[in-house]
XYZ file of C-alpha atoms in Angstrom:
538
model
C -13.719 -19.628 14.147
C -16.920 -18.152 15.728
C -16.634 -14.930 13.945
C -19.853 -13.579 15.958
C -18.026 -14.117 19.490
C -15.010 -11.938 17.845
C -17.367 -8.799 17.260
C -16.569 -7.283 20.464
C -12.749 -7.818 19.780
C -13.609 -6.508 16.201
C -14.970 -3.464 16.674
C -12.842 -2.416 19.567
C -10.704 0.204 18.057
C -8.814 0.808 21.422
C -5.112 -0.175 21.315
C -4.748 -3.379 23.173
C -1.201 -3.633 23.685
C -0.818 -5.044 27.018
C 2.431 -6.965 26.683
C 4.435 -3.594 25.157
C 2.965 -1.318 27.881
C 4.843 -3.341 30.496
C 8.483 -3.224 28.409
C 10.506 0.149 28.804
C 13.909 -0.908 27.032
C 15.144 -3.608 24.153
C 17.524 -3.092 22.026
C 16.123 -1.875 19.563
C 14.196 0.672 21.582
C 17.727 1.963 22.777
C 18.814 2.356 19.736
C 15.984 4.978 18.623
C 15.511 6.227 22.088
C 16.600 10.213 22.054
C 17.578 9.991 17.893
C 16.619 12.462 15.469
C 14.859 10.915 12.566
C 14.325 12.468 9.004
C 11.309 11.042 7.829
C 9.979 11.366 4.286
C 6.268 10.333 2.783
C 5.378 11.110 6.835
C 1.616 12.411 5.123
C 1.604 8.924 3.580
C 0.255 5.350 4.911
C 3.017 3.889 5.992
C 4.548 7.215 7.044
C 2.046 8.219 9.427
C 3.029 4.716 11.344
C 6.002 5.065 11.099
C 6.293 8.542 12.686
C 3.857 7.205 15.667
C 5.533 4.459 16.617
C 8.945 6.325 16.813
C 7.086 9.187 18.764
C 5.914 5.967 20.839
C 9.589 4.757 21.469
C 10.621 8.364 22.548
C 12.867 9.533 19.934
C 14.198 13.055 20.568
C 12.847 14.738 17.243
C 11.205 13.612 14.051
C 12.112 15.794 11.119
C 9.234 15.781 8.480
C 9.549 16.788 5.032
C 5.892 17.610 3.347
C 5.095 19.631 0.830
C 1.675 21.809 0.336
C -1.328 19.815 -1.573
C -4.340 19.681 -2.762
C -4.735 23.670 -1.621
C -3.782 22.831 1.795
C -0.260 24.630 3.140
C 1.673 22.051 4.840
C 0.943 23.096 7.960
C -2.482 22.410 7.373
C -1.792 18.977 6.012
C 0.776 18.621 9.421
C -2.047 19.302 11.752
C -4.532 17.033 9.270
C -1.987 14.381 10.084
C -1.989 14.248 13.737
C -5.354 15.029 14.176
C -5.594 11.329 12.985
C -6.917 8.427 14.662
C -3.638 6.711 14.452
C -2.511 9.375 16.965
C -5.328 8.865 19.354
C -3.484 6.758 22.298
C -0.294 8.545 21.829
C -1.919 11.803 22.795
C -3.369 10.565 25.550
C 0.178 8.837 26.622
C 2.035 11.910 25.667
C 0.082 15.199 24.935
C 2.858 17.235 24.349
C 4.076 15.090 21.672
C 3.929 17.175 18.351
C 6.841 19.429 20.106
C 8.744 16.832 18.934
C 8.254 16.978 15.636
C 10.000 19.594 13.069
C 8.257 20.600 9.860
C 10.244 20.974 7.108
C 8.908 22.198 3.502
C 10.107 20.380 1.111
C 8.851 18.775 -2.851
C 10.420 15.988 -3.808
C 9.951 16.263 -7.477
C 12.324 19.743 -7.173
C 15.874 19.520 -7.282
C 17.403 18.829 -4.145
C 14.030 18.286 -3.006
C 13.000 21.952 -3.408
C 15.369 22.334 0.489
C 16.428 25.806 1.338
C 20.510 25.929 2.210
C 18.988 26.948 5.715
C 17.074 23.139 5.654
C 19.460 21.498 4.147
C 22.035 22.625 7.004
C 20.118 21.838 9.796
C 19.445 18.502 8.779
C 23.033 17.866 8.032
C 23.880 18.902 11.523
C 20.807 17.366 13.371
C 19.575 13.847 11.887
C 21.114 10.738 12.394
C 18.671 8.261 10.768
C 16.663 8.605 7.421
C 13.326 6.438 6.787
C 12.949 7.435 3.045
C 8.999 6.252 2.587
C 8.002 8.653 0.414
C 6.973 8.185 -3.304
C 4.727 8.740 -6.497
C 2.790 5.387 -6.148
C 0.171 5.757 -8.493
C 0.869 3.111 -11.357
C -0.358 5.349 -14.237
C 1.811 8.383 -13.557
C 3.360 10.059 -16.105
C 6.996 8.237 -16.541
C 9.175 12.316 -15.937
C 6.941 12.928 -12.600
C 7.811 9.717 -11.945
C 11.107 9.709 -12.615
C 11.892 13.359 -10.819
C 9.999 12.105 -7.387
C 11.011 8.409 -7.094
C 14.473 8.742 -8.369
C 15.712 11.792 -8.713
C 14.345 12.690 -5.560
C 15.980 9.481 -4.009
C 19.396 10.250 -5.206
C 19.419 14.086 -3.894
C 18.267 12.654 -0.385
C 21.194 10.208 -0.760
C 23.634 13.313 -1.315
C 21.866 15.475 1.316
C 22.793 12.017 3.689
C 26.387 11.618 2.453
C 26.839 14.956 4.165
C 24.832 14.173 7.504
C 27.981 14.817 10.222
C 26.440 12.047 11.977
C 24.665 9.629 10.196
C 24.020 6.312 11.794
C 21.447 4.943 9.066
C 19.549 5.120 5.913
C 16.154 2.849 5.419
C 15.216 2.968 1.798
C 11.439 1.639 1.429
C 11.510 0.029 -1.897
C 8.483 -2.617 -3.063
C 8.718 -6.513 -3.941
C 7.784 -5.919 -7.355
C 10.541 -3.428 -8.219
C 12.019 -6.596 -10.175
C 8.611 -7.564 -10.981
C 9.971 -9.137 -14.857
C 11.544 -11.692 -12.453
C 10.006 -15.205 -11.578
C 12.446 -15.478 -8.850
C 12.767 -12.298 -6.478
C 15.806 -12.760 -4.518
C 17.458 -10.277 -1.618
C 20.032 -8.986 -3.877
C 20.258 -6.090 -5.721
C 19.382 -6.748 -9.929
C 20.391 -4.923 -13.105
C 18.261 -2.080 -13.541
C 16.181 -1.681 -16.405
C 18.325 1.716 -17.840
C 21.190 3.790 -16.276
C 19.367 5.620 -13.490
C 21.601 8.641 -14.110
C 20.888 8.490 -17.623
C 17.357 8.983 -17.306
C 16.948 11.189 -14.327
C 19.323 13.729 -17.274
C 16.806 12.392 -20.176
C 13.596 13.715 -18.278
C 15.246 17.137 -17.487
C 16.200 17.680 -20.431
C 12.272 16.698 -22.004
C 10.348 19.545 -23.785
C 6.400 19.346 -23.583
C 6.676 18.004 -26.971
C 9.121 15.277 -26.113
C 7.327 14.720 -22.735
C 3.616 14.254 -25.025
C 5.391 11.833 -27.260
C 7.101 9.550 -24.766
C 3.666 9.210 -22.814
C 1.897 7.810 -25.341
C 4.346 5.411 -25.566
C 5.488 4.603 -22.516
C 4.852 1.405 -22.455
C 6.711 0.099 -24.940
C 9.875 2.259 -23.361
C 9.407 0.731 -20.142
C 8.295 -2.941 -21.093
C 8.498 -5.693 -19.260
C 7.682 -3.813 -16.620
C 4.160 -3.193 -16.595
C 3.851 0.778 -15.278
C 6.076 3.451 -14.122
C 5.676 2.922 -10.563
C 7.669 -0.276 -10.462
C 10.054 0.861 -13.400
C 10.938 3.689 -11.224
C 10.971 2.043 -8.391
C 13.902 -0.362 -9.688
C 15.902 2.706 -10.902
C 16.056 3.339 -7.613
C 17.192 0.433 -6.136
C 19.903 0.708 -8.143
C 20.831 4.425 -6.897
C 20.784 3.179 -3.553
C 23.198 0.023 -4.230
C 25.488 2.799 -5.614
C 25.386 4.707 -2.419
C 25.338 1.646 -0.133
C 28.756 1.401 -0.860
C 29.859 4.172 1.421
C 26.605 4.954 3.870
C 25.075 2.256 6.396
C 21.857 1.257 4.416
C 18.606 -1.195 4.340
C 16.101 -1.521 1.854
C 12.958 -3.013 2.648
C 10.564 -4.548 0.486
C 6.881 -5.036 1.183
C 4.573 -7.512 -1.176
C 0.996 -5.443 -0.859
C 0.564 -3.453 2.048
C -3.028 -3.757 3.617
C -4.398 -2.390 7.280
C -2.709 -2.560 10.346
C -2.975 -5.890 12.111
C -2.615 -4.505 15.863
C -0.824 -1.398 16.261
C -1.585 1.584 16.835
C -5.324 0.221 15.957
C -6.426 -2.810 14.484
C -7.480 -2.748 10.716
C -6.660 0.864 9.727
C -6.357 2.219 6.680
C -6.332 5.445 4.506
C -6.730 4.351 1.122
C -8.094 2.201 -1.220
C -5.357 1.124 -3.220
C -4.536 -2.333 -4.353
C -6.263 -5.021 -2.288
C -8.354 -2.103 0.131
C -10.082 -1.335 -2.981
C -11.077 -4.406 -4.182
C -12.520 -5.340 -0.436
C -14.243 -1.988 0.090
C -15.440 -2.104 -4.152
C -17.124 -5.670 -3.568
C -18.082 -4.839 -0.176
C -20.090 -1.872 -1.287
C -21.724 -4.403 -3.877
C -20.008 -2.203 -6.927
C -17.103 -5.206 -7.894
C -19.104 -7.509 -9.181
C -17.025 -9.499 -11.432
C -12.810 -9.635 -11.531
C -10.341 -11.367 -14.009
C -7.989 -13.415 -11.759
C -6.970 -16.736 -10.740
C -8.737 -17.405 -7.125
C -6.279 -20.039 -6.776
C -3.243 -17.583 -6.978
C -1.413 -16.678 -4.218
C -2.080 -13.078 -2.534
C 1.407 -11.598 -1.045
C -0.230 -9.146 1.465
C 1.238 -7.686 4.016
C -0.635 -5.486 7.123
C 1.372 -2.211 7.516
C 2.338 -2.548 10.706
C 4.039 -5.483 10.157
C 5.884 -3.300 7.283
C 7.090 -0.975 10.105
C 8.168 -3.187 12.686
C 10.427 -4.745 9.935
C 11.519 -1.038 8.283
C 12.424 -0.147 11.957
C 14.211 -3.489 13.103
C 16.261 -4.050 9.882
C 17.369 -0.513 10.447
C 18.569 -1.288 14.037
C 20.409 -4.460 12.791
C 22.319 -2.286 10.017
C 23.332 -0.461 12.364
C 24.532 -3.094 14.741
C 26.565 -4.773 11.417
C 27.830 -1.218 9.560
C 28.168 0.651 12.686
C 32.526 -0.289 12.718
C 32.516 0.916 9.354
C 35.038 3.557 8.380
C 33.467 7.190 8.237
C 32.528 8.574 4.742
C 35.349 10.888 4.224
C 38.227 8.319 5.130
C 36.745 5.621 2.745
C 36.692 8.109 -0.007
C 39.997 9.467 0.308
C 41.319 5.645 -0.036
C 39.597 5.237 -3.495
C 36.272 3.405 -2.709
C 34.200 5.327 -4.917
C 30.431 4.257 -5.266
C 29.650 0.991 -6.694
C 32.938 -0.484 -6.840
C 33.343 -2.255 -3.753
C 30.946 -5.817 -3.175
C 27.516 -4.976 -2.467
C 26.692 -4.332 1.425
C 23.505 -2.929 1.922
C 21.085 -5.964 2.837
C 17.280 -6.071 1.188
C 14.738 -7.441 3.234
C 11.834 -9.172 1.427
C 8.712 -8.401 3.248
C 6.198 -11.034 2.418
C 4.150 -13.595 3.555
C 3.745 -15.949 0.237
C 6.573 -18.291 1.917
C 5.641 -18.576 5.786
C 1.839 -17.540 6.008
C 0.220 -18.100 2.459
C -3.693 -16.528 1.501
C -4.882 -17.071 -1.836
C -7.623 -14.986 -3.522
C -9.927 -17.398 -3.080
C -9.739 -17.779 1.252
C -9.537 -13.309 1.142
C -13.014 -13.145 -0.846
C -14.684 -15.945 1.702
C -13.021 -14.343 4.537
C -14.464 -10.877 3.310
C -17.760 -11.844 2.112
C -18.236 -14.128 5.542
C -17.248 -11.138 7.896
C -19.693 -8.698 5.288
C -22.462 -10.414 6.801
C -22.549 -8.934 10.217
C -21.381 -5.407 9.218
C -22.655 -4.618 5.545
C -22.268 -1.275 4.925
C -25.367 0.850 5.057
C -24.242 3.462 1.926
C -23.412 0.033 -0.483
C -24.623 0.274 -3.862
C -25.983 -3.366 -3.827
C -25.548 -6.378 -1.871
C -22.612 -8.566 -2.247
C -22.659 -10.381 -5.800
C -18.540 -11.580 -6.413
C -17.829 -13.392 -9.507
C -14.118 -14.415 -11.000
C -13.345 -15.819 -13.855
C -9.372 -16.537 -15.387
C -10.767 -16.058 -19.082
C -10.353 -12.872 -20.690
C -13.471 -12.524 -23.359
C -15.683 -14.344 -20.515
C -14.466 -11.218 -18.128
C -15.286 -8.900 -21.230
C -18.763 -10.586 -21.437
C -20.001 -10.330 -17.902
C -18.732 -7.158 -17.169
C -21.254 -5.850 -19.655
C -23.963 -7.898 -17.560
C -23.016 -7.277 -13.990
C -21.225 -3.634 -14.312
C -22.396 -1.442 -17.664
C -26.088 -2.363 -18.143
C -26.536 -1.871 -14.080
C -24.879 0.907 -14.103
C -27.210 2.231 -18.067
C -30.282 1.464 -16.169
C -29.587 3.503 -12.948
C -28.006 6.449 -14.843
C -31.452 6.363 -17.170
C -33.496 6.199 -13.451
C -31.598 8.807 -12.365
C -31.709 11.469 -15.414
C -35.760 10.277 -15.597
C -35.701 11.831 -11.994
C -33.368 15.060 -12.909
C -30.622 14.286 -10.892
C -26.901 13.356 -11.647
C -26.233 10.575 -13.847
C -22.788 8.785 -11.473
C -22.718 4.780 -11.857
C -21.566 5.301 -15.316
C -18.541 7.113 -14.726
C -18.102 5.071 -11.157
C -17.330 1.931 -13.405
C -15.339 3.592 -15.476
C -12.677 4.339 -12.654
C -13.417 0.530 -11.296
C -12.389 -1.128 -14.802
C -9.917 1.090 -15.091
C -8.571 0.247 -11.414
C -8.872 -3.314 -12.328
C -6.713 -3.286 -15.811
C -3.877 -1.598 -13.247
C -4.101 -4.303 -10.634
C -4.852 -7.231 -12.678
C -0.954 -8.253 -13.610
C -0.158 -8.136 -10.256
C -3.705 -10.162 -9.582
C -2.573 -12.931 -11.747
C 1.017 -13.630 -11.845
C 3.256 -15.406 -9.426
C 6.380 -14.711 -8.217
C 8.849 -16.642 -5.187
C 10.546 -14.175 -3.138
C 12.931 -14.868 -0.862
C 13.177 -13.833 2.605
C 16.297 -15.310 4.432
C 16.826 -11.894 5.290
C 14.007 -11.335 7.014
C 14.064 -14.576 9.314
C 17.612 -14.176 9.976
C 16.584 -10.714 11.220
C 13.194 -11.898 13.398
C 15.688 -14.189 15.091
C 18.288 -11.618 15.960
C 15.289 -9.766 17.627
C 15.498 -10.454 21.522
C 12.283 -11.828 23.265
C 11.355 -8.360 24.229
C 12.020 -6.610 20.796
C 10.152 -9.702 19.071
C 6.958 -8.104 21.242
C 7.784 -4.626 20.056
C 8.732 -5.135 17.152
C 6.893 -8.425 15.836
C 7.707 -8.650 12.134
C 6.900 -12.423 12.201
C 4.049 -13.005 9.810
C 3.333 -16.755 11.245
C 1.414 -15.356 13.620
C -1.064 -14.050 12.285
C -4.349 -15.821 11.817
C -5.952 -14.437 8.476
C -9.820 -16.142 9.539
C -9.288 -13.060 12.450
C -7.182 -10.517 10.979
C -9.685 -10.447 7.794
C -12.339 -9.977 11.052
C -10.607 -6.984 11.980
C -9.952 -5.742 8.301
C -13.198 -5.649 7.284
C -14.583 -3.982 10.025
C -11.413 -1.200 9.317
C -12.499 -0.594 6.162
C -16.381 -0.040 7.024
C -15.044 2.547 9.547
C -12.091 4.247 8.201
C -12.967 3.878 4.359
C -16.757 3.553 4.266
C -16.807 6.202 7.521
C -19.886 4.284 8.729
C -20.392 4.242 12.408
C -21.208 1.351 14.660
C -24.222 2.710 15.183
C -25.474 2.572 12.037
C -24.859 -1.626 12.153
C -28.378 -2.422 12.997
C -29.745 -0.437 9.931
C -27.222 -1.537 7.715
C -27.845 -5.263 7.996
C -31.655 -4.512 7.789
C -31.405 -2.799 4.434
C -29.109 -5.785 3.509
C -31.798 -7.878 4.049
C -34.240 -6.184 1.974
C -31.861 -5.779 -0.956
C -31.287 -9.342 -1.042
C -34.978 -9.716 -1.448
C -34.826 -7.550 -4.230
C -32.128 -9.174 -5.837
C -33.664 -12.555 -6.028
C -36.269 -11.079 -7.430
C -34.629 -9.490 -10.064
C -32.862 -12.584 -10.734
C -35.996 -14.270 -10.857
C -37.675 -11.325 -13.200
C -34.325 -11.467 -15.264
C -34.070 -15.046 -15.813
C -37.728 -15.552 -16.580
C -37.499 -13.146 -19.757
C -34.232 -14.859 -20.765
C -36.741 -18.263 -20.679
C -39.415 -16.601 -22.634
C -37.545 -15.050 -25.303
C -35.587 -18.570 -26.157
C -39.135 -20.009 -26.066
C -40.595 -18.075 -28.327
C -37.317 -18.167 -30.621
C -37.686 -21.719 -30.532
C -41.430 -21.870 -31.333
C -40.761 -19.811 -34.180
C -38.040 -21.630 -35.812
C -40.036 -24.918 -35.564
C -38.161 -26.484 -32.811
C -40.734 -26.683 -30.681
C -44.061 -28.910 -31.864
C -47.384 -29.093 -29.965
């Protein structure tokens, strides 16, 4: 691949989508087309596409729950939301858009998500499809917070939806690691790791004193699973099995979600979890060494892909569940929650069995595109090292990360200003102890589910809707990646390219100097240490 005749394609952050423009109605299109949809996690990454491209198949209203953070109100963080990128060819389609769109306040780490009875109502009497995306995804939460937003807060949305008058279907977005203990990872529910009931009553019943105590050791409570996102997250599954009894439900499970592919712009992102941050941390010439396998398989997964399956799986549980009897009936005959054989499909969304990348082809993909857009504001210039043993990772990160880091902090102090790299790395090792178990173990997951689904999907809706991860080309996705994260993460310009690469070039001077300088001591000193022991004669 000519990755310098791609640069116009790269950079292009207009929405190509030539082949959708010219289809009005599929299926699945007609199936959304004049809904109302309650959307949760809507602020979120995968929320924010998910409300766009249902704005972009003309649903009739989009009911958002948010919540006020971070000392913005949430109609602040409402307006913060559109005022996104992601939003930029829809308003120019459709101006008028947002009228569509009902904000509702709402916390899900409150009981019954913190609704008022005047919410709660209108939601029962409007919506007729939940897309619950929302969750406490940060790995080292505290295992109550946890608990009250990814559970708790699951299970009250389920009862909120149990009384929806009209409820056609319920998307739970789950991850592929909720089972993560498991070599295997099948489409099928598994045995959760405690009583989800059980423990949504133990963590409202914790004192401060309790709560102190079981944080420290959490770990231990919660092992094999390595941190409370995924525990949780597998409680959870379980709630919904329970309730997939009764209601017409999906779950979906993505591997690692990364930037968007194609839609509504190539390589977008908001964060810098997982993967993003170990791109945009070596990009910016601050990763410098990582403990895992290059050889191991990397189950990513761009997030548009995520909601072209999430959106799809919902329309064919619909199409299968839709003859079911209505909630009341089935209850007055006895089938009470979790009795009945499991119904409610899981859809694996990975890549690992139809489009494998190991770690090894993402860091030459990323380090190849790096080349032609560096990022003027990096630290240093690229310098990636990986290594699978533990006291060797130990060893260099005191060479490439801490004694860096001691000898800009000392330049910087010398110079009266803030002393930063220090605390930088801190956060960076600290990010990489979180990621590294999913970095270096290997899992099979299953996806029958998934195909089955993609070829269900009529030629039009397979357009719309492409959830088929053989197509994609990694060499040009990671083109387009790269360049997302420079723009969206770094917020560098393209007009700052030129510059960039310059500086680039005169770092890289600099750095084989150093090397040079740095090297040439190490020689001297095991000269002189020789000569002085007697092992050297002349």
């Amino acid at each position: 691949m000519d990755l310098r005749a791609s640069a116009e394609s790269g950079h292009n952050n207009e929405l190509t989508m030539t082949e959708e423009r010219k289809i009005t109605s599929t299926p699945v299109m007609e199936f959304y087309r004049d809904k109302c949809v309650l959307i949760t996690g809507g602020t979120g990454f995968i929320g924010r596409l998910l409300i766009e491209k249902l704005l972009r198949i003309n649903v009739r209203q989009i009911i958002l729950l948010s919540r006020p953070k971070k000392g913005k109100t949430t109609q602040q963080r409402c307006d913060d939301l559109f005022s996104s990128i992601v939003f930029m060819n829809l308003k120019k389609d459709c101006p008028t858009f947002i009228e569509r769109v009902k904000l509702v306040d709402a916390d899900l780490q409150h009981p019954s998500l913190g609704l008022s009875d005047e919410s709660i109502e209108y939601i029962v009497n409007n919506a007729q499809i939940v897309l619950h995306a929302a969750s406490d995804v940060r790995f080292d939460q505290a295992l109550k917070k946890a608990i009250e937003v990814n559970v708790r807060g699951t299970r009250d949305l389920l009862r909120i939806a149990e009384k929806i008058v009209n409820l056609e279907l319920f998307v739970y977005i789950s991850t592929a690691y909720s089972n993560c203990p498991q070599g295997l990872i099948k489409e099928q529910f598994y045995t959760p790791p405690s009583e989800p009931e059980k423990m949504i009553q133990l963590v409202e019943a914790m004192d401060e004193r309790f709560e102190e105590h079981m944080n420290k050791t959490v770990n231990d409570f919660i092992h094999p699973w390595p941190n409370t996102y995924v525990y949780t997250k597998a409680l959870t599954e379980d709630v919904v099995r329970q309730y997939g009894e009764l209601l017409p439900i999906a779950v979906v499970r993505p591997s690692i979600v990364i930037a968007t592919n194609e839609e509504p712009i190539g390589g977008w992102t908001d964060n810098i979890y997982g993967l993003n941050g170990v791109i945009a941390g070596v990009a910016l010439g601050i990763i410098r060494i990582m403990h895992v396998d290059d050889n191991n398989k990397a189950d990513i997964i761009p997030a548009d892909i995520v909601v072209n399956t999430v959106l799809a799986a919902g329309w064919q549980t619909y199409v299968e569940r839709k003859g079911d009897r209505p909630l009341p009936e089935a209850k007055a005959n006895g089938e009470l929650k979790g009795v009945a054989k499991p119904r409610t499909k899981i859809y694996n969304c990975v890549t690992g069995n139809d489009n494998p990348i190991s770690y090894q082809k993402i860091y030459k993909y990323s380090i190849e595109v790096g080349k032609h857009c560096p990022p003027k504001k990096s630290l240093w210039i690229v310098c990636h090292n990986t290594t699978t043993n533990k006291y060797l990772y130990e060893f260099y990160k005191v060479i490439y990360h801490l004694l860096p880091a001691l000898l800009i902090d000392t330049y910087l102090r010398v110079i009266r200003r803030t002393p930063r790299v220090m605390d930088l790395y801190r956060k960076v090792h600290k990010f990489a102890t979180v990621i590294e178990y999913f970095a270096n173990g290997r899992w099979t997951f299953e996806n029958d589910n998934l195909k089955s689904l993609r070829e269900k999907l009529s030629p039009d809706d397979q357009i719309m809707f492409q959830c088929n991860i053989q197509k994609i080309e990694w060499a040009d996705y990671f083109w387009t990646y790269i360049h997302g994260l420079r723009k969206h993460i770094a917020n560098e310009p393209l007009e700052n390219l030129e510059e960039a690469i310059k500086r680039h070039k005169q770092m890289r001077i600099v750095h084989y100097f150093i090397l040079a300088a740095y090297y040439s001591i190490w020689a001297l000193l095991i000269f002189y240490l020789c000569k002085a022991v007697g092992m050297l004669v002349f």
